[in-house]
Coordinates of C-alpha atoms in Angstrom, one line a residue:
Chain W
M46 CA 27.4 3.8 49.2
K47 CA 28.1 0.6 47.1
K48 CA 25.9 -1.4 49.4
L49 CA 23.2 1.1 48.9
I50 CA 23.6 0.9 45.1
A51 CA 23.6 -2.8 45.3
V52 CA 20.4 -2.9 47.4
L53 CA 18.6 -0.6 45.0
M54 CA 19.6 -2.5 42.0
A55 CA 18.4 -5.7 43.6
L56 CA 15.1 -4.0 44.3
C57 CA 14.7 -2.9 40.8
I58 CA 15.3 -6.4 39.5
L59 CA 12.9 -8.0 42.0
I60 CA 10.2 -5.4 42.4
I61 CA 9.9 -3.8 39.0
P62 CA 9.2 -6.9 36.9
A63 CA 6.1 -7.3 39.2
A64 CA 5.2 -3.7 38.7
A65 CA 5.6 -4.2 35.0
V66 CA 3.2 -7.1 35.0
S67 CA 0.7 -5.0 37.0
A68 CA 1.4 -2.1 34.7
D69 CA 0.7 -4.2 31.7
G70 CA -2.7 -2.7 31.5
E71 CA -1.2 0.7 31.2
L72 CA 1.3 -0.3 28.5
Y73 CA -1.6 -2.1 26.8
E74 CA -3.5 1.1 26.8
I75 CA -0.5 2.8 25.0
F76 CA -0.9 0.3 22.2
E77 CA -4.6 0.7 22.4
S78 CA -4.2 4.2 21.1
D79 CA -3.0 2.7 17.9
T80 CA -6.2 0.8 17.5
A81 CA -8.2 3.8 16.8
P82 CA -9.6 3.7 13.2
V83 CA -7.1 4.8 10.7
M84 CA -8.4 5.8 7.4
T85 CA -6.2 4.2 4.8
N86 CA -6.0 5.9 1.4
I87 CA -4.8 3.4 -1.1
A88 CA -6.0 5.2 -4.0
S89 CA -2.4 6.0 -5.0
D90 CA -2.2 2.4 -6.2
H91 CA -3.6 3.2 -9.5
D92 CA -3.9 -0.4 -10.7
I93 CA -5.3 -1.9 -7.7
L94 CA -8.3 -1.2 -5.6
I95 CA -9.4 -2.8 -2.5
G96 CA -13.1 -3.0 -2.8
N97 CA -13.4 0.2 -4.3
S98 CA -11.2 2.5 -2.4
S99 CA -12.2 6.0 -3.2
S100 CA -9.7 8.8 -3.3
V101 CA -10.4 9.9 0.2
A102 CA -8.0 12.8 -0.2
E103 CA -9.9 14.4 -3.0
V104 CA -13.5 14.6 -2.0
P105 CA -15.2 16.7 -4.5
T106 CA -16.9 19.8 -3.2
P107 CA -20.6 20.5 -4.0
E108 CA -19.6 23.0 -6.6
K109 CA -17.3 20.4 -8.2
L110 CA -20.3 18.0 -8.2
L111 CA -22.4 20.7 -9.9
E112 CA -19.7 21.1 -12.5
I113 CA -19.5 17.3 -13.2
E114 CA -23.4 17.1 -13.5
K115 CA -23.3 20.1 -16.0
D116 CA -20.5 18.6 -18.0
I117 CA -22.3 15.1 -18.1
L118 CA -25.5 16.8 -19.4
I119 CA -23.5 18.7 -22.0
R120 CA -21.8 15.5 -23.1
Q121 CA -25.1 13.8 -23.2
E122 CA -26.5 16.4 -25.5
K123 CA -23.4 16.2 -27.7
S124 CA -23.6 12.4 -28.0
D125 CA -27.1 12.6 -29.4
L126 CA -28.4 11.0 -26.3
S127 CA -30.5 13.8 -25.0
D128 CA -33.7 11.7 -25.3
A129 CA -32.1 8.5 -23.9
P130 CA -33.3 7.2 -20.5
I131 CA -30.3 8.6 -18.7
K132 CA -30.8 10.3 -15.4
V133 CA -28.0 12.3 -13.6
E134 CA -28.3 13.0 -10.0
I135 CA -26.0 14.8 -7.5
D136 CA -25.4 13.0 -4.3
E137 CA -23.7 15.3 -1.9
A138 CA -23.8 13.0 1.1
N139 CA -21.7 10.5 -0.7
A140 CA -19.7 13.2 -2.7
C141 CA -20.5 11.7 -6.1
V142 CA -22.8 12.0 -9.1
H143 CA -25.0 9.1 -9.9
I144 CA -25.9 8.2 -13.5
F145 CA -29.0 6.0 -13.8
V146 CA -29.3 4.2 -17.1
E147 CA -32.5 2.4 -18.2
M148 CA -31.5 -0.3 -20.7
D149 CA -33.9 -1.2 -23.5
D150 CA -33.7 -4.8 -24.5
T151 CA -35.3 -4.0 -27.7
N152 CA -32.6 -1.5 -28.7
P153 CA -29.1 -2.9 -28.5
T154 CA -27.6 0.1 -30.4
L155 CA -29.0 2.6 -27.9
N156 CA -27.7 0.3 -25.1
E157 CA -24.2 0.3 -26.7
A158 CA -24.2 4.0 -27.1
M159 CA -25.3 4.7 -23.6
T160 CA -22.8 2.2 -22.3
A161 CA -20.0 4.1 -24.2
F162 CA -21.2 7.3 -22.9
V163 CA -21.1 6.2 -19.3
K164 CA -17.8 4.6 -19.8
E165 CA -16.4 7.8 -21.2
V166 CA -17.7 9.9 -18.3
Q167 CA -16.4 7.4 -15.8
Y168 CA -13.0 7.5 -17.5
I169 CA -13.0 11.2 -17.0
Y170 CA -14.3 11.5 -13.5
G171 CA -13.4 8.1 -12.1
E172 CA -15.1 7.3 -8.8
Q173 CA -16.7 10.7 -8.6
V174 CA -19.3 9.2 -10.9
Q175 CA -21.3 6.2 -10.1
A176 CA -23.2 4.4 -12.7
H177 CA -26.3 2.3 -12.1
K178 CA -28.3 0.2 -14.5
N179 CA -32.0 0.1 -14.3
S180 CA -31.9 1.3 -10.7
V181 CA -34.1 3.4 -8.8
V182 CA -32.9 5.7 -6.0
A183 CA -34.0 4.4 -2.6
S184 CA -34.3 7.8 -1.1
S185 CA -36.4 6.6 1.9
E186 CA -33.4 5.4 3.9
T187 CA -32.0 8.2 5.8
L188 CA -28.2 8.7 5.5
E189 CA -27.9 9.3 9.3
S190 CA -29.3 5.9 10.2
L191 CA -26.8 4.2 7.8
Q192 CA -24.0 6.3 9.1
A193 CA -24.9 5.3 12.7
I194 CA -24.7 1.6 11.6
E195 CA -21.3 2.3 10.1
K196 CA -20.2 3.9 13.3
D197 CA -21.4 0.8 15.2
I198 CA -19.4 -1.5 12.8
C199 CA -16.3 0.6 13.6
D200 CA -16.9 0.7 17.3
R201 CA -17.4 -3.0 17.6
F202 CA -14.4 -3.9 15.5
E203 CA -12.3 -1.5 17.6
K204 CA -13.6 -3.0 20.8
A205 CA -12.9 -6.5 19.5
K206 CA -9.3 -5.7 19.0
L207 CA -8.9 -7.7 16.0
D208 CA -5.8 -7.2 13.8
T209 CA -7.7 -6.7 10.6
T210 CA -8.8 -4.1 8.0
I211 CA -12.4 -3.6 7.2
G212 CA -14.0 -1.6 4.4
T213 CA -17.4 0.2 4.6
I214 CA -19.5 1.8 2.1
V215 CA -22.5 3.7 3.1
D216 CA -24.8 2.9 0.2
G217 CA -27.6 5.5 0.3
V218 CA -28.9 4.3 -3.1
N219 CA -29.7 0.8 -1.8
G220 CA -30.2 1.7 1.8
C221 CA -27.6 -0.4 3.3
V222 CA -24.0 -0.5 4.6
H223 CA -21.6 -2.7 2.9
L224 CA -19.1 -4.2 5.1
Y225 CA -16.0 -5.7 3.6
V226 CA -13.9 -8.0 5.7
D227 CA -10.8 -9.9 5.1
M228 CA -11.0 -13.7 5.9
E229 CA -8.1 -14.8 3.8
T230 CA -5.3 -14.2 6.3
E231 CA -3.0 -17.0 7.4
D232 CA -4.5 -16.8 10.9
E233 CA -7.5 -19.1 11.0
A234 CA -8.7 -18.0 14.4
L235 CA -8.6 -14.4 13.3
N236 CA -10.6 -15.2 10.2
D237 CA -13.2 -16.9 12.1
A238 CA -13.4 -14.1 14.7
V239 CA -13.8 -11.5 11.9
G240 CA -16.5 -13.6 10.3
A241 CA -18.3 -14.2 13.6
L242 CA -18.3 -10.4 14.3
A243 CA -19.5 -9.6 10.9
K244 CA -22.4 -12.1 11.1
E245 CA -23.3 -10.8 14.5
L246 CA -23.5 -7.1 13.2
Q247 CA -25.5 -8.3 10.2
L248 CA -28.1 -9.9 12.6
D249 CA -28.2 -7.1 14.9
H250 CA -28.9 -4.6 12.2
E251 CA -31.6 -6.7 10.6
G252 CA -30.2 -7.0 7.2
K253 CA -29.1 -3.4 6.9
I254 CA -25.5 -4.5 6.5
E255 CA -24.3 -6.5 3.5
V256 CA -21.2 -8.4 4.3
H257 CA -18.6 -9.2 1.7
Q258 CA -15.3 -10.9 1.9
Y259 CA -12.9 -8.7 0.1
G260 CA -10.2 -9.8 -2.1
F261 CA -8.5 -7.8 -4.6
A262 CA -10.0 -6.1 -7.6
V263 CA -7.3 -5.3 -10.1
V264 CA -8.2 -2.5 -12.4
Q265 CA -6.5 -1.6 -15.6
D266 CA -7.5 1.0 -18.0
G267 CA -10.7 1.5 -16.2
N268 CA -11.8 -2.2 -16.4
V269 CA -11.8 -4.8 -13.8
I270 CA -9.5 -7.5 -15.0
E271 CA -9.4 -9.6 -11.9
D272 CA -12.2 -9.4 -9.5
L273 CA -11.9 -11.6 -6.5
Y274 CA -14.8 -10.2 -4.5
K275 CA -17.3 -12.7 -3.2
T276 CA -20.1 -12.7 -0.9
F277 CA -19.5 -15.2 2.0
L278 CA -22.5 -14.7 4.0
P279 CA -26.1 -15.0 2.7
T280 CA -27.5 -11.5 2.4
T281 CA -30.7 -10.9 4.1
G282 CA -31.3 -7.2 3.3
K283 CA -31.8 -5.5 0.0
A284 CA -29.9 -6.5 -3.0
A285 CA -26.6 -4.6 -3.1
V286 CA -25.4 -3.0 -6.2
I287 CA -21.7 -3.3 -5.6
Q288 CA -20.7 -4.0 -9.1
N289 CA -21.8 -1.7 -11.8
D290 CA -23.7 -3.8 -14.1
I291 CA -23.0 -1.6 -17.1
L292 CA -19.2 -1.7 -17.1
G293 CA -18.3 -4.3 -14.6
V294 CA -16.3 -1.7 -12.8
E295 CA -17.0 -1.0 -9.2
T296 CA -17.5 2.6 -8.6
T297 CA -18.7 2.9 -5.1
G298 CA -16.6 4.6 -2.6
M299 CA -15.2 2.6 0.2
T300 CA -13.7 3.6 3.5
L301 CA -11.0 1.5 5.0
Y302 CA -10.4 1.1 8.7
S303 CA -7.4 -0.7 10.1
Y304 CA -7.4 -2.1 13.6
S305 CA -4.4 -3.8 15.3
K306 CA -4.2 -6.0 18.3
P307 CA -1.4 -5.3 20.6
S308 CA 0.9 -8.2 20.5
N309 CA 2.6 -9.5 23.8
M310 CA 6.1 -9.3 22.3
P311 CA 6.3 -5.5 22.1
T312 CA 4.8 -5.3 25.6
V313 CA 7.5 -7.7 26.9
L314 CA 10.2 -5.8 25.0
I315 CA 8.9 -2.4 26.3
S316 CA 8.8 -3.8 29.9
L317 CA 12.4 -5.0 29.6
S318 CA 13.4 -1.6 28.0
V319 CA 11.7 0.2 30.8
L320 CA 13.4 -2.0 33.4
M321 CA 16.8 -1.4 31.8
V322 CA 16.4 2.3 31.5
I323 CA 15.2 2.6 35.1
A324 CA 18.1 0.3 36.3
L325 CA 20.6 2.2 34.2
G326 CA 19.1 5.5 35.5
C327 CA 19.5 4.5 39.1
F328 CA 23.0 3.3 38.6
L329 CA 24.1 6.6 36.8
F330 CA 22.1 8.6 39.4
F331 CA 24.1 7.2 42.2
K332 CA 27.3 7.2 40.4
N333 CA 27.3 10.6 39.1
R334 CA 24.4 13.0 39.3
Q335 CA 25.7 15.3 36.6
T336 CA 26.1 12.5 34.2
S337 CA 22.6 11.3 34.9
Q338 CA 21.1 14.7 34.0
A339 CA 23.0 14.9 30.8
S340 CA 21.7 11.5 29.7
V341 CA 18.1 12.3 30.4
T342 CA 18.6 15.5 28.3
N343 CA 20.1 13.4 25.4
T344 CA 17.3 10.8 25.7
G345 CA 14.7 13.5 25.5
H346 CA 16.1 14.9 22.4
V347 CA 15.9 11.6 20.4
V348 CA 12.2 11.2 20.9
S349 CA 10.0 12.8 18.2
A350 CA 6.3 12.1 18.5
S351 CA 5.3 14.2 15.5
T352 CA 6.7 12.0 12.7
D353 CA 4.0 10.8 10.4
L354 CA 4.1 7.0 10.1
S355 CA 1.0 6.3 8.1
D356 CA 1.1 3.9 5.1
K357 CA 1.1 6.8 2.7
A358 CA 4.0 8.6 4.5
I359 CA 6.1 5.6 4.6
E360 CA 5.4 4.9 0.9
D361 CA 6.3 8.4 0.0
S362 CA 9.5 8.1 2.0
V363 CA 10.5 4.9 0.2
R364 CA 9.6 6.4 -3.1
K365 CA 11.7 9.4 -2.4
S366 CA 14.6 7.5 -1.1
E367 CA 15.7 6.0 -4.4
I368 CA 19.2 5.1 -4.4
K369 CA 21.4 6.6 -7.1
P370 CA 24.4 4.9 -8.6
S371 CA 27.7 6.5 -8.2
A372 CA 28.6 9.5 -10.4
A373 CA 31.5 7.5 -11.8
F374 CA 29.2 4.7 -12.8
D375 CA 26.7 7.1 -14.3
K376 CA 29.4 8.6 -16.4
K377 CA 30.7 5.2 -17.5
M378 CA 27.2 4.1 -18.5
R379 CA 26.6 7.3 -20.5
D380 CA 30.0 6.9 -22.3
M381 CA 29.1 3.1 -23.0
I382 CA 25.8 4.2 -24.5
D383 CA 27.4 6.8 -26.6
N384 CA 29.9 4.2 -27.9
G385 CA 27.2 1.7 -28.5
F386 CA 28.5 -0.5 -25.7
E387 CA 31.6 -1.2 -27.7
K388 CA 34.6 -2.1 -25.6
Chain A
M33 CA 8.5 5.7 -19.2
D34 CA 5.4 3.8 -20.1
N35 CA 5.1 0.7 -22.1
S36 CA 4.3 2.5 -25.4
T37 CA 7.2 4.7 -25.0
L38 CA 9.5 1.8 -24.2
A39 CA 8.1 0.1 -27.3
N40 CA 9.1 3.1 -29.4
V41 CA 12.6 3.3 -27.8
F42 CA 13.2 -0.5 -28.7
A43 CA 11.7 0.0 -32.2
D44 CA 14.1 2.9 -32.7
L45 CA 17.0 0.7 -31.4
R46 CA 16.1 -2.0 -33.8
N47 CA 16.2 0.6 -36.7
G48 CA 19.7 1.7 -35.7
N49 CA 18.7 4.9 -33.9
R50 CA 20.0 4.8 -30.4
D51 CA 19.3 8.4 -29.3
S52 CA 16.2 7.4 -27.3
F53 CA 18.3 4.8 -25.5
V54 CA 19.9 7.6 -23.5
A55 CA 16.4 8.7 -22.4
L56 CA 15.7 5.2 -21.4
Y57 CA 18.8 5.2 -19.2
E58 CA 18.0 8.5 -17.7
D59 CA 14.4 7.4 -16.9
M60 CA 15.1 3.8 -15.8
G61 CA 18.7 3.7 -14.6
T62 CA 18.0 4.8 -11.1
P63 CA 14.9 2.5 -10.5
I64 CA 16.8 -0.4 -12.0
Y65 CA 19.8 0.3 -9.8
T66 CA 17.5 0.8 -6.8
V67 CA 15.8 -2.5 -7.3
A68 CA 19.1 -4.3 -7.7
Y69 CA 20.7 -2.6 -4.8
R70 CA 17.7 -3.4 -2.5
I71 CA 18.0 -7.1 -3.5
L72 CA 21.8 -7.3 -3.3
Q73 CA 22.5 -4.7 -0.6
D74 CA 25.9 -4.0 -2.4
Q75 CA 26.7 -1.0 -4.4
Q76 CA 29.3 -2.6 -6.7
T77 CA 27.3 -5.7 -7.6
A78 CA 24.1 -3.5 -8.1
E79 CA 26.0 -1.4 -10.5
D80 CA 27.2 -4.5 -12.4
V81 CA 23.5 -5.6 -12.6
T82 CA 22.5 -2.3 -13.8
Q83 CA 25.2 -2.4 -16.6
E84 CA 24.2 -5.8 -17.5
V85 CA 20.6 -4.9 -17.9
F86 CA 21.4 -2.1 -20.1
I87 CA 23.8 -3.9 -22.2
K88 CA 21.3 -6.8 -22.7
L89 CA 18.5 -4.3 -23.5
F90 CA 20.9 -2.6 -26.1
S91 CA 22.4 -5.7 -27.7
D92 CA 19.2 -7.8 -27.6
P93 CA 16.1 -5.6 -27.4
P94 CA 13.0 -7.3 -26.2
S95 CA 10.8 -8.9 -28.7
Q96 CA 7.8 -6.9 -30.0
K97 CA 5.6 -9.7 -28.4
V98 CA 6.5 -8.6 -25.0
S99 CA 3.4 -6.8 -23.9
N100 CA 4.5 -5.3 -20.6
L101 CA 8.1 -4.1 -21.2
R102 CA 8.4 -2.3 -18.0
A103 CA 7.6 -5.4 -16.0
W104 CA 9.9 -7.4 -18.3
I105 CA 12.8 -5.1 -17.7
F106 CA 12.4 -5.3 -13.9
Q107 CA 12.0 -9.0 -14.0
M108 CA 15.3 -9.2 -15.9
T109 CA 16.8 -7.0 -13.3
R110 CA 15.4 -9.1 -10.5
N111 CA 16.7 -12.3 -12.1
L112 CA 20.2 -11.0 -12.7
S113 CA 20.3 -9.8 -9.1
I114 CA 19.2 -13.1 -7.7
D115 CA 21.8 -14.8 -9.9
K116 CA 24.5 -12.6 -8.4
C117 CA 23.0 -13.2 -4.9
R118 CA 23.4 -16.9 -5.4
K119 CA 27.0 -16.5 -6.3
K120 CA 27.7 -14.3 -3.4
R121 CA 25.9 -16.5 -0.9
T122 CA 29.1 -18.6 -0.7
T123 CA 30.8 -15.7 1.0
V124 CA 28.1 -13.4 2.2
D125 CA 24.8 -14.4 3.9
I126 CA 22.2 -12.1 2.2
D127 CA 19.2 -13.3 4.0
G128 CA 18.9 -10.1 6.0
T129 CA 20.3 -11.5 9.3
D130 CA 23.8 -10.2 8.6
I131 CA 22.6 -7.1 7.4
A132 CA 20.5 -6.6 10.5
S133 CA 23.3 -7.7 12.8
N134 CA 25.8 -5.4 11.1
W135 CA 23.3 -2.6 11.6
H136 CA 22.8 -3.4 15.3
E137 CA 26.5 -3.0 15.6
E138 CA 26.0 0.6 14.7
D139 CA 24.1 3.0 17.1
L140 CA 20.7 2.0 16.9
S141 CA 19.5 4.9 18.9
A142 CA 20.9 7.1 16.2
H143 CA 19.0 7.9 13.0
M144 CA 17.6 4.9 11.4
D145 CA 16.5 6.3 8.1
I146 CA 14.0 4.8 5.8
E147 CA 16.7 3.0 3.6
K148 CA 18.2 1.3 6.7
A149 CA 14.7 0.2 7.7
V150 CA 14.1 -1.2 4.2
S151 CA 17.4 -3.1 4.4
L152 CA 16.2 -4.8 7.5
L153 CA 13.0 -6.3 5.8
P154 CA 13.0 -9.9 4.8
D155 CA 14.2 -10.5 1.1
D156 CA 10.8 -11.1 -0.4
E157 CA 9.2 -8.0 1.3
R158 CA 12.1 -5.8 0.3
E159 CA 11.7 -7.0 -3.3
I160 CA 8.0 -6.2 -3.4
I161 CA 8.5 -2.8 -1.7
S162 CA 11.1 -1.9 -4.3
L163 CA 9.3 -3.2 -7.3
H164 CA 6.2 -1.3 -6.3
L165 CA 7.5 1.9 -4.9
S166 CA 10.8 2.3 -6.8
A167 CA 10.0 0.5 -10.1
G168 CA 6.4 1.8 -10.1
L169 CA 4.9 -1.7 -10.9
G170 CA 1.4 -2.8 -10.1
F171 CA 0.8 -5.7 -7.7
Q172 CA -0.4 -7.9 -10.5
E173 CA 2.8 -7.4 -12.3
I174 CA 4.8 -7.9 -9.2
S175 CA 2.9 -11.2 -8.4
G176 CA 3.8 -12.3 -11.9
I177 CA 7.5 -11.5 -11.5
I178 CA 7.9 -13.1 -8.0
G179 CA 5.6 -16.0 -8.7
K180 CA 3.3 -15.4 -5.7
S181 CA -0.5 -14.9 -5.9
L182 CA -1.9 -11.5 -6.0
P183 CA -3.4 -11.6 -2.5
S184 CA -0.2 -13.0 -1.0
T185 CA 1.8 -10.3 -2.8
Y186 CA -0.4 -7.6 -1.4
R187 CA -0.4 -9.1 2.0
S188 CA 3.4 -9.2 2.0
Y189 CA 3.5 -5.6 1.0
K190 CA 1.2 -4.5 3.8
R191 CA 3.2 -6.5 6.2
A192 CA 6.4 -4.9 5.0
L193 CA 4.8 -1.4 5.6
K194 CA 3.8 -2.5 9.0
T195 CA 7.3 -3.8 9.8
L196 CA 8.8 -0.5 8.5
R197 CA 6.5 1.4 10.8
Q198 CA 7.7 -0.7 13.7
Y199 CA 11.2 -0.2 12.8
L200 CA 10.8 3.6 12.5
K201 CA 8.8 3.8 15.7
G202 CA 11.5 1.9 17.4
D203 CA 14.0 4.5 16.0
Q204 CA 12.0 7.2 17.5
K205 CA 11.9 5.7 20.9

């Protein structure tokens, strides 16, 4: 019996590593499932917006958009701007309301009033209202074709297996898709690969993609106080209105997709873990069948595939897991405050 | 408690009214302790730091020139914690290695909760996570406090989330 166990253990050690290498593709596939686009909602970071991350979780309904439009028109009326060149338009496809303002160079007072009005509305509705200066709606571009381009972008980034996050904005107003890429990582090769793919996409879609390198737009009290956006590739398509010329605040919603490349290390670790579990399983199986069965049951109990491990879920968990000082310390502090910290 | 409320608290304090200081402690005591604890990984020392922060705030309220009082308070918390850390380094290695190895001595297959996962992060990432999620500071404020650029701060934050995810995934497996 002992000889049989020894032979089986030896076989495990010799054969399974080879199997693990050949099964690498399968393990890789497990990781690949993580490469599916993950929509990242970072709108909870009130003071920082990447690109212009929209509140993905709160997409306004058509009814809400109607309410917003109505409210804007009422406010326009009340602000004595009913005759001003302000046009309000609902954009159900992009789940927002556009305000188009025609500035008049000969009337700075009116410009100021219109700017204040738009600022007020944007303050109230945030990214649900998008302001444009002297713009005309480019309605000829079909949204479907732009969404197809966006899908192609996502597909090709997913296929490329680059460890990166991209941002996309389907810009129905300007008839293009804005693609934001991060080329400021510490990995130069990754930066180059991301840039090359972005350029390739731009060429393939004949200028329908505007590529931007995203940095970090810091927003405070509704104003961009630090805007690190910059275009890094020459644009060949239509001019993109990314920044709102009126307020200097970006208002276009952006969707972020994260992709990750499976690293070799976890694969190796998993291979080793699998080996060890199998070897241990074999050993326990031959040593004691009953013990083996109990172990399997216990292992099965530990695994839980349903836990949400999104960025937001982790952030919420950390927020909730604040550490409280001891009750004795709390009492001591309150006593000290009551006594004015006098000893 | 936002900056304007904090300014009122300190104005009251300068005028001899310390009632609102209790509210300050109730609102910020736990976040201050959490940030200190996550840096120090030690309950007693974190309590010492928390006490020291409030004594300083009480005895020497920040000047009216300080525009971002909340960030200022957490910067003080961080500085005091790091001072304590340096003093402790002679006896305890706080670079995370020891904490991690101590943790590994426990049953890794058991429940690694989020706090333990946070404790395994490198010092700088743990700090950023705490300052953002527990102290509620923005990334620009944090970058000012820790002396890193904004993109670098944000990248470290995202890296920390990724690492936490890996730890937690590992826990599940």
